[in-house]
Amino acid sequence: MTQHLMQVSQVPAFLMQAMQQEDYVVHDHAHIVDPMALGKVTALVGTGSESKVDRNLLAMLPRVKLIALCGVGYDGIDLDAAKERGVVVTHTPGAMTADVADLALGLMLAVGRRIPQADRFVRNGDWVMESFGMTRRLSGARLGILGMGRIGQAIAQRAAAFDMSISYCSRSAKPNLPYTFYGAVEDMASAVDYLVVAAPGGAATLNLVNARVLENLGPKGYLINIARGSLVDPEALMLALKTKAIAGAGLDVFWDEPRVSPDWRSLSNVVLTPHMGSHTEETRRAMADLTMANLRAFYARAPLPTPVPECRSPT
Ligand code: NAP
């Protein structure tokens, strides 16, 4: 039987190809061509960062029982509404962990050693007139990780190779990890040089990194955000960067992606990347494969490989 799906965001080309090879009919939520499609759709697909599925949308799709996300974050999904309608949400945890952690280290090096500025300095021919200014050492520096899950732990493993001292803040202490635990991010910020945000977005973590956290991070501290823009208070961060209340920031995620305001682009002490934590060919293929595995299992009525924790059946 032909299965009808609906994409609720653009999906990676690998995933679209795989769905077409499977003979799924994929409708586009932004351009519904067939007015009867809403009644035929049984699963939604989309990326973790761009998919927004609320109560109203689900009410328009009476047969949908699966939301298969190609990504790890699911803060755009109304989980209560999904669960009330018996809709299960799956994601692709683990597939992109290494890449996102790699990018976090890359951003730490980029802001501290000012690599993008150094590149422009050489390209502009400035080197013949003056020498490039001093930068800050990463090796041996103090790292604080907000969110010690899969990505946080992968960042810590990489940072250990740079002889960094490692602290973390998460909802619960992890006694099996050899790092210093802080229950409050404000306290951890006072004790680190680099604060890396690696916790989920959503209402529970909105603006967790606020003016006080940035003040505690201080004029020699750097903020790196590879998680979600919503975790950081944008006005507080802008002020801290403009007044040099912190030394700099490396940002892969923003508040209104992809419309990054010119204010951010004009700052000289930030390094900006376009939400590219998982953008490697290897990871994108692995994410597409895992999304397909969830879709195939759903249509075969088999156990789903990777439901989000809130949708797992109790063991
Ligand atoms: P994960 O394994 O679920 O880990 C999340 C961690 O955040 C856990 O340690 C959790 O603490 C902690 N946490 C949750 N709520 C918190 C709070 N209120 N205060 C402090 N810590 C809190 O998730 P992951 O795979 O590491 O991914 C983390 C996030 O990265 C995702 O949700 C996604 O938004 C983002 N991400 C970004 C990209 C990118 O391209 N830039 C790619 C993938 C993922 P406990 O362990 O104590 O519960």
Short mmCIF file of C-alpha atoms and ligand atoms in Angstrom, two decimals:
data_model
loop_
_atom_site.label_atom_id
_atom_site.label_comp_id
_atom_site.label_asym_id
_atom_site.label_seq_id
_atom_site.Cartn_x
_atom_site.Cartn_y
_atom_site.Cartn_z
CA MET A 1 0.00 0.00 0.00
CA THR A 2 1.33 3.46 -0.88
CA GLN A 3 2.23 5.42 2.26
CA HIS A 4 1.63 9.17 2.38
CA LEU A 5 4.05 11.29 4.40
CA MET A 6 4.30 15.03 4.86
CA GLN A 7 7.51 17.00 5.28
CA VAL A 8 7.19 19.76 7.87
CA SER A 9 10.58 21.28 6.98
CA GLN A 10 13.04 20.89 4.17
CA VAL A 11 14.76 17.50 4.57
CA PRO A 12 18.30 16.52 3.56
CA ALA A 13 18.63 15.29 -0.03
CA PHE A 14 19.84 11.85 1.16
CA LEU A 15 16.59 11.38 3.09
CA MET A 16 14.35 12.58 0.28
CA GLN A 17 16.05 10.17 -2.15
CA ALA A 18 15.66 7.28 0.28
CA MET A 19 11.95 8.04 0.80
CA GLN A 20 11.36 8.24 -2.95
CA GLN A 21 13.17 4.91 -3.47
CA GLU A 22 10.84 3.39 -0.88
CA ASP A 23 7.87 4.62 -2.98
CA TYR A 24 6.56 6.84 -0.20
CA VAL A 25 4.50 9.80 -1.44
CA VAL A 26 5.97 12.86 0.30
CA HIS A 27 3.69 15.91 0.50
CA ASP A 28 5.12 19.29 1.37
CA HIS A 29 3.38 21.09 4.22
CA ALA A 30 4.36 24.45 2.73
CA HIS A 31 2.84 23.61 -0.69
CA ILE A 32 -0.07 21.20 -0.42
CA VAL A 33 -0.96 20.33 -4.02
CA ASP A 34 -3.54 17.60 -3.31
CA PRO A 35 -6.33 18.99 -1.05
CA MET A 36 -7.23 15.44 0.01
CA ALA A 37 -3.65 14.80 1.16
CA LEU A 38 -4.23 15.84 4.77
CA GLY A 39 -6.55 12.91 5.27
CA LYS A 40 -4.10 10.43 3.75
CA VAL A 41 -0.92 11.39 5.61
CA THR A 42 0.14 8.88 8.28
CA ALA A 43 3.62 10.19 9.20
CA LEU A 44 5.42 13.53 9.34
CA VAL A 45 9.12 13.98 8.57
CA GLY A 46 11.42 16.95 9.12
CA THR A 47 14.65 18.10 10.67
CA GLY A 48 15.14 18.46 14.43
CA SER A 49 15.84 22.18 14.37
CA GLU A 50 13.25 23.41 11.84
CA SER A 51 10.19 21.24 12.42
CA LYS A 52 7.31 22.96 14.21
CA VAL A 53 4.37 20.68 14.93
CA ASP A 54 1.69 22.11 17.17
CA ARG A 55 -1.73 21.00 18.35
CA ASN A 56 -3.52 22.72 15.44
CA LEU A 57 -1.45 21.00 12.79
CA LEU A 58 -1.97 17.59 14.38
CA ALA A 59 -5.73 18.22 14.54
CA MET A 60 -5.69 18.69 10.75
CA LEU A 61 -3.96 15.32 10.25
CA PRO A 62 -6.24 12.70 11.81
CA ARG A 63 -4.30 9.65 10.58
CA VAL A 64 -0.79 10.78 11.58
CA LYS A 65 0.71 8.45 14.20
CA LEU A 66 4.45 9.12 13.71
CA ILE A 67 6.68 12.20 13.62
CA ALA A 68 10.08 11.02 12.34
CA LEU A 69 12.70 13.72 12.92
CA CYS A 70 16.05 13.73 11.17
CA GLY A 71 17.94 15.37 14.06
CA VAL A 72 18.32 15.01 17.81
CA GLY A 73 16.50 18.11 19.19
CA TYR A 74 12.69 18.01 19.24
CA ASP A 75 11.87 21.28 20.98
CA GLY A 76 9.59 22.36 18.07
CA ILE A 77 7.16 19.48 18.68
CA ASP A 78 4.20 19.83 21.05
CA LEU A 79 4.83 16.54 22.84
CA ASP A 80 1.73 16.76 25.02
CA ALA A 81 -0.50 17.17 21.96
CA ALA A 82 1.32 14.33 20.18
CA LYS A 83 0.96 11.96 23.11
CA GLU A 84 -2.73 12.82 23.56
CA ARG A 85 -3.33 11.76 19.95
CA GLY A 86 -1.20 8.61 20.24
CA VAL A 87 1.48 10.07 17.95
CA VAL A 88 5.02 8.78 18.58
CA VAL A 89 8.06 11.00 17.94
CA THR A 90 11.39 9.54 16.82
CA HIS A 91 14.75 11.28 16.37
CA THR A 92 18.33 10.36 15.47
CA PRO A 93 20.36 10.50 18.70
CA GLY A 94 24.04 9.64 18.56
CA ALA A 95 24.36 9.90 14.79
CA MET A 96 25.74 13.45 14.91
CA THR A 97 27.38 13.51 18.34
CA ALA A 98 30.98 13.40 17.13
CA ASP A 99 30.49 16.08 14.48
CA VAL A 100 28.80 18.54 16.83
CA ALA A 101 31.53 17.99 19.43
CA ASP A 102 34.19 18.52 16.75
CA LEU A 103 32.56 21.82 15.80
CA ALA A 104 32.43 22.94 19.44
CA LEU A 105 36.21 22.45 19.69
CA GLY A 106 36.60 24.21 16.33
CA LEU A 107 34.64 27.22 17.59
CA MET A 108 36.66 27.29 20.82
CA LEU A 109 39.88 27.40 18.82
CA ALA A 110 38.40 29.88 16.34
CA VAL A 111 37.34 32.46 18.95
CA GLY A 112 40.27 32.02 21.32
CA ARG A 113 42.99 31.93 18.65
CA ARG A 114 41.03 34.33 16.42
CA ILE A 115 41.47 32.12 13.36
CA PRO A 116 38.85 33.84 11.12
CA GLN A 117 40.33 37.26 11.93
CA ALA A 118 43.84 35.94 11.22
CA ASP A 119 42.68 34.57 7.88
CA ARG A 120 41.24 37.98 6.90
CA PHE A 121 44.44 39.67 8.13
CA VAL A 122 46.57 37.63 5.72
CA ARG A 123 44.10 37.90 2.83
CA ASN A 124 43.84 41.68 3.21
CA GLY A 125 47.63 42.05 3.00
CA ASP A 126 47.74 43.64 6.48
CA TRP A 127 50.66 41.44 7.50
CA VAL A 128 53.21 43.55 5.63
CA MET A 129 52.21 46.59 7.73
CA GLU A 130 51.84 45.14 11.22
CA SER A 131 51.90 41.92 13.19
CA PHE A 132 48.73 40.10 14.22
CA GLY A 133 47.63 40.74 17.82
CA MET A 134 47.86 38.30 20.70
CA THR A 135 45.38 35.46 21.05
CA ARG A 136 44.38 33.17 23.94
CA ARG A 137 45.58 29.65 24.66
CA LEU A 138 43.11 26.77 24.58
CA SER A 139 45.41 24.09 25.98
CA GLY A 140 45.16 23.91 29.76
CA ALA A 141 42.21 26.33 29.92
CA ARG A 142 39.13 25.71 32.08
CA LEU A 143 36.06 24.36 30.28
CA GLY A 144 32.47 24.34 31.57
CA ILE A 145 29.86 22.32 29.69
CA LEU A 146 26.16 23.08 30.16
CA GLY A 147 24.38 19.80 29.37
CA MET A 148 26.46 16.67 29.97
CA GLY A 149 24.63 14.31 27.61
CA ARG A 150 25.94 12.60 24.49
CA ILE A 151 27.36 15.76 22.90
CA GLY A 152 28.59 17.25 26.20
CA GLN A 153 30.53 14.07 26.98
CA ALA A 154 32.03 13.95 23.48
CA ILE A 155 33.18 17.57 23.92
CA ALA A 156 34.76 16.66 27.27
CA GLN A 157 36.65 13.73 25.72
CA ARG A 158 38.09 16.00 23.05
CA ALA A 159 38.89 18.78 25.54
CA ALA A 160 40.81 16.29 27.70
CA ALA A 161 43.28 15.92 24.82
CA PHE A 162 43.89 19.68 25.15
CA ASP A 163 44.68 19.22 28.88
CA MET A 164 41.66 21.31 29.80
CA SER A 165 40.17 21.08 33.28
CA ILE A 166 36.53 20.12 32.82
CA SER A 167 33.39 21.06 34.74
CA TYR A 168 29.77 20.49 33.81
CA CYS A 169 26.26 21.48 34.78
CA SER A 170 23.27 19.26 34.06
CA ARG A 171 20.05 18.31 35.81
CA SER A 172 21.77 15.51 37.69
CA ALA A 173 25.37 14.73 38.67
CA LYS A 174 27.05 11.89 36.77
CA PRO A 175 29.09 10.04 39.42
CA ASN A 176 30.75 7.88 36.74
CA LEU A 177 32.35 10.92 35.06
CA PRO A 178 35.67 12.32 36.34
CA TYR A 179 34.61 15.97 35.99
CA THR A 180 33.51 18.64 38.47
CA PHE A 181 29.73 18.95 38.80
CA TYR A 182 27.90 22.25 39.34
CA GLY A 183 24.20 22.37 40.09
CA ALA A 184 23.88 25.97 38.82
CA VAL A 185 25.30 27.37 35.59
CA GLU A 186 25.85 30.78 37.29
CA ASP A 187 28.33 29.14 39.67
CA MET A 188 30.09 27.17 36.94
CA ALA A 189 30.45 30.30 34.78
CA SER A 190 32.59 31.97 37.46
CA ALA A 191 35.04 29.07 37.39
CA VAL A 192 35.68 28.59 33.65
CA ASP A 193 37.31 30.23 30.61
CA TYR A 194 35.08 28.58 28.01
CA LEU A 195 31.39 27.95 28.64
CA VAL A 196 29.92 25.56 26.06
CA VAL A 197 26.14 25.19 25.78
CA ALA A 198 25.11 21.60 24.92
CA ALA A 199 21.67 21.18 26.58
CA PRO A 200 18.32 20.85 24.77
CA GLY A 201 16.22 23.88 23.81
CA GLY A 202 12.58 24.36 24.82
CA ALA A 203 10.65 26.10 27.58
CA ALA A 204 12.61 24.47 30.44
CA THR A 205 15.95 25.91 29.30
CA LEU A 206 14.80 29.25 27.84
CA ASN A 207 17.44 31.96 28.48
CA LEU A 208 19.31 29.71 30.92
CA VAL A 209 22.44 31.63 29.97
CA ASN A 210 21.38 35.09 31.14
CA ALA A 211 23.07 38.38 32.05
CA ARG A 212 24.25 37.03 35.40
CA VAL A 213 25.86 33.96 33.84
CA LEU A 214 27.67 36.15 31.31
CA GLU A 215 28.79 38.57 34.01
CA ASN A 216 30.22 35.64 35.96
CA LEU A 217 31.97 34.30 32.84
CA GLY A 218 33.77 37.64 32.79
CA PRO A 219 35.95 39.65 30.40
CA LYS A 220 38.33 36.74 29.72
CA GLY A 221 35.58 34.20 29.16
CA TYR A 222 34.16 32.82 25.90
CA LEU A 223 30.67 31.49 25.25
CA ILE A 224 30.17 28.72 22.70
CA ASN A 225 26.62 27.70 21.70
CA ILE A 226 26.18 24.58 19.58
CA ALA A 227 22.79 23.63 21.09
CA ARG A 228 19.85 26.00 20.45
CA GLY A 229 19.63 29.81 20.33
CA SER A 230 16.79 29.76 22.88
CA LEU A 231 19.16 28.73 25.69
CA VAL A 232 20.93 32.11 25.62
CA ASP A 233 19.33 35.51 26.31
CA PRO A 234 20.16 37.34 23.04
CA GLU A 235 19.98 40.88 24.47
CA ALA A 236 22.21 39.98 27.39
CA LEU A 237 24.73 38.32 25.05
CA MET A 238 24.74 41.25 22.61
CA LEU A 239 25.38 43.69 25.46
CA ALA A 240 28.10 41.50 26.96
CA LEU A 241 29.88 41.26 23.60
CA LYS A 242 29.57 44.98 22.81
CA THR A 243 30.80 46.09 26.23
CA LYS A 244 33.49 43.35 26.32
CA ALA A 245 31.93 42.00 29.50
CA ILE A 246 32.92 38.66 27.94
CA ALA A 247 35.85 38.11 25.57
CA GLY A 248 33.91 36.58 22.69
CA ALA A 249 31.47 33.99 21.45
CA GLY A 250 31.29 31.17 18.94
CA LEU A 251 27.71 30.61 17.76
CA ASP A 252 26.40 27.82 15.55
CA VAL A 253 22.75 28.40 16.50
CA PHE A 254 20.58 31.52 16.55
CA TRP A 255 17.25 32.80 17.76
CA ASP A 256 15.54 33.27 14.41
CA GLU A 257 17.50 31.07 12.05
CA PRO A 258 18.44 31.61 9.29
CA ARG A 259 17.74 35.35 9.57
CA VAL A 260 20.79 36.37 11.61
CA SER A 261 20.45 40.06 12.40
CA PRO A 262 23.11 42.47 11.08
CA ASP A 263 23.92 43.37 14.71
CA TRP A 264 25.57 39.98 15.15
CA ARG A 265 27.36 40.17 11.82
CA SER A 266 28.99 43.49 12.76
CA LEU A 267 30.60 42.23 15.98
CA SER A 268 34.33 41.58 15.73
CA ASN A 269 34.55 39.23 18.74
CA VAL A 270 32.18 36.52 17.48
CA VAL A 271 32.59 33.58 15.13
CA LEU A 272 29.34 32.62 13.41
CA THR A 273 28.50 29.34 11.68
CA PRO A 274 25.18 28.41 9.99
CA HIS A 275 23.84 25.67 12.30
CA MET A 276 26.25 23.23 10.70
CA GLY A 277 27.06 21.00 13.68
CA SER A 278 25.96 17.86 11.87
CA HIS A 279 26.72 18.98 8.31
CA THR A 280 29.15 16.33 7.20
CA GLU A 281 28.35 13.90 4.46
CA GLU A 282 29.00 10.94 6.76
CA THR A 283 26.66 12.15 9.47
CA ARG A 284 23.91 13.31 7.14
CA ARG A 285 23.82 9.83 5.58
CA ALA A 286 23.75 8.16 9.01
CA MET A 287 20.90 10.47 10.12
CA ALA A 288 18.92 9.73 6.95
CA ASP A 289 19.49 5.97 7.44
CA LEU A 290 18.22 6.13 11.03
CA THR A 291 15.18 8.20 10.02
CA MET A 292 14.40 5.62 7.32
CA ALA A 293 14.82 2.79 9.85
CA ASN A 294 12.20 4.48 12.05
CA LEU A 295 9.82 4.96 9.10
CA ARG A 296 10.22 1.37 7.90
CA ALA A 297 9.68 -0.02 11.40
CA PHE A 298 6.56 2.14 11.82
CA TYR A 299 4.99 0.88 8.60
CA ALA A 300 6.01 -2.71 9.40
CA ARG A 301 4.45 -2.30 12.90
CA ALA A 302 7.86 -3.28 14.37
CA PRO A 303 9.47 -1.64 17.46
CA LEU A 304 10.76 1.83 16.60
CA PRO A 305 14.59 2.06 16.81
CA THR A 306 14.88 5.52 18.38
CA PRO A 307 11.76 7.06 19.92
CA VAL A 308 12.42 10.21 21.99
CA PRO A 309 12.66 9.42 25.73
CA GLU A 310 9.13 10.74 26.43
CA CYS A 311 7.65 8.27 23.89
CA ARG A 312 9.54 5.15 24.99
CA SER A 313 7.43 2.36 26.40
CA PRO A 314 8.28 1.57 30.02
CA THR A 315 10.63 -1.45 30.25
P1 NAP B 1 21.25 14.55 25.39
O1 NAP B 1 22.14 13.36 25.31
O2 NAP B 1 19.81 14.37 25.66
O3 NAP B 1 21.89 15.50 26.53
C1 NAP B 1 21.27 16.64 27.01
C2 NAP B 1 21.93 17.06 28.33
O4 NAP B 1 21.34 18.31 28.73
C3 NAP B 1 21.73 16.08 29.49
O5 NAP B 1 22.96 15.94 30.16
C4 NAP B 1 20.73 16.79 30.39
O6 NAP B 1 20.95 16.58 31.77
C5 NAP B 1 21.07 18.24 30.11
N1 NAP B 1 19.96 19.11 30.47
C6 NAP B 1 18.65 19.01 30.14
N2 NAP B 1 17.95 20.00 30.70
C7 NAP B 1 18.84 20.74 31.40
C8 NAP B 1 18.73 21.89 32.23
N3 NAP B 1 17.54 22.47 32.44
N4 NAP B 1 19.85 22.36 32.82
C9 NAP B 1 21.04 21.78 32.62
N5 NAP B 1 21.21 20.68 31.85
C10 NAP B 1 20.12 20.18 31.26
O7 NAP B 1 21.33 15.42 24.06
P2 NAP B 1 22.56 15.55 23.02
O8 NAP B 1 22.48 14.49 22.00
O9 NAP B 1 23.82 15.72 23.80
O10 NAP B 1 22.15 16.93 22.29
C11 NAP B 1 22.05 18.14 23.03
C12 NAP B 1 21.41 19.21 22.18
O11 NAP B 1 22.31 19.61 21.15
C13 NAP B 1 20.16 18.78 21.41
O12 NAP B 1 18.99 18.83 22.21
C14 NAP B 1 20.11 19.75 20.26
O13 NAP B 1 19.29 20.85 20.58
C15 NAP B 1 21.55 20.21 20.12
N6 NAP B 1 22.13 19.81 18.82
C16 NAP B 1 22.69 20.75 18.00
C17 NAP B 1 23.23 20.38 16.78
C18 NAP B 1 23.86 21.38 15.86
O14 NAP B 1 23.89 21.14 14.65
N7 NAP B 1 24.41 22.47 16.34
C19 NAP B 1 23.19 19.04 16.38
C20 NAP B 1 22.66 18.10 17.25
C21 NAP B 1 22.13 18.49 18.47
P3 NAP B 1 20.65 15.19 32.53
O15 NAP B 1 21.58 14.18 31.93
O16 NAP B 1 21.01 15.47 33.96
O17 NAP B 1 19.21 14.88 32.29
#
